[in-house]
Short mmCIF file of C-alpha atoms and ligand atoms in Angstrom, two decimals:
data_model
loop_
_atom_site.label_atom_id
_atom_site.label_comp_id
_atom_site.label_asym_id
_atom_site.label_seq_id
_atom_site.Cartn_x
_atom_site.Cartn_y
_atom_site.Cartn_z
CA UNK Y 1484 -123.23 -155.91 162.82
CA UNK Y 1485 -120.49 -158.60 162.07
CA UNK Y 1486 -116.96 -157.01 161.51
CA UNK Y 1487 -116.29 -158.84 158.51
CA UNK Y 1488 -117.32 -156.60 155.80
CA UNK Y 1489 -118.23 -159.33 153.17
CA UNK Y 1490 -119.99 -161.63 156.23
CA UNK Y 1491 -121.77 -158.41 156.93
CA UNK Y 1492 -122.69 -158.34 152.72
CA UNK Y 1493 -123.91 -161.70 152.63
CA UNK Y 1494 -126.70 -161.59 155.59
CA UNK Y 1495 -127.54 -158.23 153.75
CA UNK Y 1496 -126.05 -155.90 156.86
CA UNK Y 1497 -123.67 -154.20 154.37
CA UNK Y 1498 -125.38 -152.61 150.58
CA UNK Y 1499 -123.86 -154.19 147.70
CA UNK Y 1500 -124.90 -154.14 144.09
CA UNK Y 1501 -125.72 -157.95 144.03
CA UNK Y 1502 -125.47 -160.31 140.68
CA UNK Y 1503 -126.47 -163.64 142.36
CA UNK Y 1504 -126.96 -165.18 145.72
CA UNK Y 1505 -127.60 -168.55 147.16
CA UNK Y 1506 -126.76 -171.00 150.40
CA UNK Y 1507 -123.47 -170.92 149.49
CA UNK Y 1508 -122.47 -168.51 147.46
CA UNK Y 1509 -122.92 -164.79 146.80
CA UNK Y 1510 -121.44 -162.66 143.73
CA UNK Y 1511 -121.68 -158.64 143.90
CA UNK Y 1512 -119.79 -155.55 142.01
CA UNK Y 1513 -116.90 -154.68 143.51
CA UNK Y 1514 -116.41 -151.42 145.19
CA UNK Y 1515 -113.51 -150.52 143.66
CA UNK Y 1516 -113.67 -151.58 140.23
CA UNK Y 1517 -110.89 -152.16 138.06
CA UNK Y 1518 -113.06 -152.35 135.26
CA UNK Y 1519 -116.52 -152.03 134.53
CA UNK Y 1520 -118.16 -155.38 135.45
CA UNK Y 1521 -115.22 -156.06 138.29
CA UNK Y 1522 -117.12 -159.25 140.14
CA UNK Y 1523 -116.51 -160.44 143.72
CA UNK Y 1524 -117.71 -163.77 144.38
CA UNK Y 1525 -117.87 -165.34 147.93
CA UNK Y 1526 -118.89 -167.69 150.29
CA UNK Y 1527 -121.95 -166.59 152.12
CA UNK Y 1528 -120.30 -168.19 155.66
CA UNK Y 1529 -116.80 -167.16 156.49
CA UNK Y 1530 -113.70 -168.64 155.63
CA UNK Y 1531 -110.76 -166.72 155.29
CA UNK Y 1532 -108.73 -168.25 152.95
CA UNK Y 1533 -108.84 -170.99 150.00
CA UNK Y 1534 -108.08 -173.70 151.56
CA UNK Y 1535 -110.62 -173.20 154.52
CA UNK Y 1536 -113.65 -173.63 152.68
CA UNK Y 1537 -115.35 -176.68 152.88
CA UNK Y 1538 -115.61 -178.97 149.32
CA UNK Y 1539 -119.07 -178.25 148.56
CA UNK Y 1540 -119.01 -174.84 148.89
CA UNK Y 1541 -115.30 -174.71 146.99
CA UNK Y 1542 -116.94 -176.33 144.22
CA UNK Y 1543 -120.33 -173.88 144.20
CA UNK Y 1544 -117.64 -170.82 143.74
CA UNK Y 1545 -115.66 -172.29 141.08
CA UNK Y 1546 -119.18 -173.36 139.38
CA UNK Y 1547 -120.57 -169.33 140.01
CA UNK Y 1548 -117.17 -168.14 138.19
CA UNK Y 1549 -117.53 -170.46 135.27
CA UNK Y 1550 -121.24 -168.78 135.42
CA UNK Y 1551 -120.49 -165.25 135.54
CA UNK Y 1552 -117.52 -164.64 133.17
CA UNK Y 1553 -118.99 -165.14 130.39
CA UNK Y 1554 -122.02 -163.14 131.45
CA UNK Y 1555 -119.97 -160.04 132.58
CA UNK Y 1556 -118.25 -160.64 129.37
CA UNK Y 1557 -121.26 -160.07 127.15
CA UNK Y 1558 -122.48 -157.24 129.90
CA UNK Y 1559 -119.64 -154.87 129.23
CA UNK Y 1560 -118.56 -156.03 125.67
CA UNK Y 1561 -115.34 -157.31 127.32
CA UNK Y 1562 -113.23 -159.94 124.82
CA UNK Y 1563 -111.67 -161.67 128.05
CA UNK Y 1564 -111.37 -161.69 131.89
CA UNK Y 1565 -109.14 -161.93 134.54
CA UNK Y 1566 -110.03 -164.50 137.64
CA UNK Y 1567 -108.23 -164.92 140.78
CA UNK Y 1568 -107.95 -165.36 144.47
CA UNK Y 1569 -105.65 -162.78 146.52
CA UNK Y 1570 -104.76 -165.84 149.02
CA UNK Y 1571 -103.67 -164.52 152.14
CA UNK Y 1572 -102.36 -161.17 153.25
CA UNK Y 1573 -98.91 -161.94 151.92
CA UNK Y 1574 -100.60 -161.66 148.41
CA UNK Y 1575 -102.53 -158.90 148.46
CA UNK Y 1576 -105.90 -160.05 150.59
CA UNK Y 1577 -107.09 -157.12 152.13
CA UNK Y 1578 -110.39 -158.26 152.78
CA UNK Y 1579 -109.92 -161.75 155.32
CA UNK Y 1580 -113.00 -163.46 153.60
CA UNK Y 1581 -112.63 -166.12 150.67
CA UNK Y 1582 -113.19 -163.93 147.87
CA UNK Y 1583 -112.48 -164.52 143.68
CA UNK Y 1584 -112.04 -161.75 141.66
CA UNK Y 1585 -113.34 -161.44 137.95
CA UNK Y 1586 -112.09 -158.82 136.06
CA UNK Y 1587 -113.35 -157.98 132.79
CA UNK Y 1588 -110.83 -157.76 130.05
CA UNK Y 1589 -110.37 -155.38 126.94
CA UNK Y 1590 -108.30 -155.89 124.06
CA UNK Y 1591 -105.11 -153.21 124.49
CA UNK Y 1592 -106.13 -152.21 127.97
CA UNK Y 1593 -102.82 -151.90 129.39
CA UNK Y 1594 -103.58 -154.50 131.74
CA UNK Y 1595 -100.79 -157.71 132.29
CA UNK Y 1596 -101.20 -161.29 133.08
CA UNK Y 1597 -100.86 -162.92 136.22
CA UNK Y 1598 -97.33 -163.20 135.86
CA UNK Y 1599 -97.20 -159.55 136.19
CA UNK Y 1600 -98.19 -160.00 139.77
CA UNK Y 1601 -94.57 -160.14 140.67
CA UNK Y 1602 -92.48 -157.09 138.98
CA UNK Y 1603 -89.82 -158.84 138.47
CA UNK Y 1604 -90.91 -161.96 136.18
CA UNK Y 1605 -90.19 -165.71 136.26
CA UNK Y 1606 -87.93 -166.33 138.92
CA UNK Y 1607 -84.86 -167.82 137.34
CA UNK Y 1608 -83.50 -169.15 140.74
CA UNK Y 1609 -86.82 -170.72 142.02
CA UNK Y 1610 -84.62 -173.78 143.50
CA UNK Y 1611 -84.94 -177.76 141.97
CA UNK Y 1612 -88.24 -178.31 140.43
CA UNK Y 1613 -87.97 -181.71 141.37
CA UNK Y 1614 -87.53 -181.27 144.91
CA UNK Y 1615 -90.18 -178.70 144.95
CA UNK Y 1616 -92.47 -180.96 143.45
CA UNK Y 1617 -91.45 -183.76 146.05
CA UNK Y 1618 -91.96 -181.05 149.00
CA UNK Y 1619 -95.26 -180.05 147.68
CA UNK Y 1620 -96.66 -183.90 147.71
CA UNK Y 1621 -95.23 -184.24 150.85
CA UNK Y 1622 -97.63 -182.30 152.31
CA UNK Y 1623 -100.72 -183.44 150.58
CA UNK Y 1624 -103.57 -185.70 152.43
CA UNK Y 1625 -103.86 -188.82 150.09
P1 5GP S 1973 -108.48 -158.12 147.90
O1 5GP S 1973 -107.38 -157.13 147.70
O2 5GP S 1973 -108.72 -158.45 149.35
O3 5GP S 1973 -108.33 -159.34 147.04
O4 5GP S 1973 -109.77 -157.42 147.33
C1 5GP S 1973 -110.76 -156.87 148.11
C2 5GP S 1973 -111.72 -156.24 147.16
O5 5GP S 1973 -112.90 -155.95 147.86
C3 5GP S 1973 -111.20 -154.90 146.59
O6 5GP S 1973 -111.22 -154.98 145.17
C4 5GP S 1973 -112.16 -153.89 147.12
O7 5GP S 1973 -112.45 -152.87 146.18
C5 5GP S 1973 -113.39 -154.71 147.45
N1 5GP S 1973 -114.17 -154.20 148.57
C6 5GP S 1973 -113.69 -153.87 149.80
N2 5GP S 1973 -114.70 -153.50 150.60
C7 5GP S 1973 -115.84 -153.59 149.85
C8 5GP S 1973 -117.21 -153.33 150.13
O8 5GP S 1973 -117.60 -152.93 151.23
N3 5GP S 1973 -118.09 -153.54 149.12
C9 5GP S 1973 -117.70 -154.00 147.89
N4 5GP S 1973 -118.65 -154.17 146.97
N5 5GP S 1973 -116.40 -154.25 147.60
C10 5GP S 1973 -115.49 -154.05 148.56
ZN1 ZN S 1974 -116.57 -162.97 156.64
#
């Protein structure tokens, strides 16, 4: 058996309660859920983070969460959902496999928005936006 868990998922090695599957992409309940519905979609091959998949396959998850949402939506009565990528370890990934979490939603259910990810709020001090924004291009592939 592979050691990645969610590797190990996708050739069917591992149970999960799967939603949808294909070449490239596989979407199951999380574990763990934060909510009822709680989604986990991946890439059936592995690629640790974001910016390692390749474009097709980048595109067929970002198609399978415009899918699902509002599926899982109507599945749990949900009136919204949060989606997003814990992008390296730094961030939260604890599992080392490209995976994008959609969590259903509920009207006065305590839960924040992504800017709650950091305790502290907007960063007030986050350095020139202008030279930010020149470092970031910088790096970019035409
Ligand atoms: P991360 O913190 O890496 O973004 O999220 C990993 C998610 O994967 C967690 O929400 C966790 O509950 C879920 N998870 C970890 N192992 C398994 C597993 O074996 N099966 C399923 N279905 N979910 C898992
Ligand atoms: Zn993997």
């Amino acid at each position: 058996m592979t050691e990645c868990i969610f590797c190990a998922i996708a050739t069917g090695d591992a149970p999960a309660t799967t939603i949808r599957k294909d070449d490239r992409t596989m979407a199951f309940l999380d574990a763990n859920p934060l909510a009822p519905g709680h989604t986990l979609v991946i890439p059936t091959t592995h690629a640790e983070r974001l910016e390692d998949l390749d474009p097709e396959t980048a595109h067929a998850i970002m198609d399978r969460l415009r899918e699902l949402a509002p599926a899982i939506e109507a599945a749990v009565d949900a009136d919204a959902t949060t989606i997003g990528f814990n992008n390296g370890r730094a961030a939260g990934q604890e599992v080392p496999h490209v995976h994008g979490h959609i969590i259903p939603r509920f009207d006065g259910d305590g839960g924040g928005p992504i800017h709650a990810v950091l305790p502290r709020g907007p960063d007030r001090d986050a350095g020139d936006p202008e030279a930010i924004a020149r470092a970031i291009t910088d790096h970019l592939q035409d």
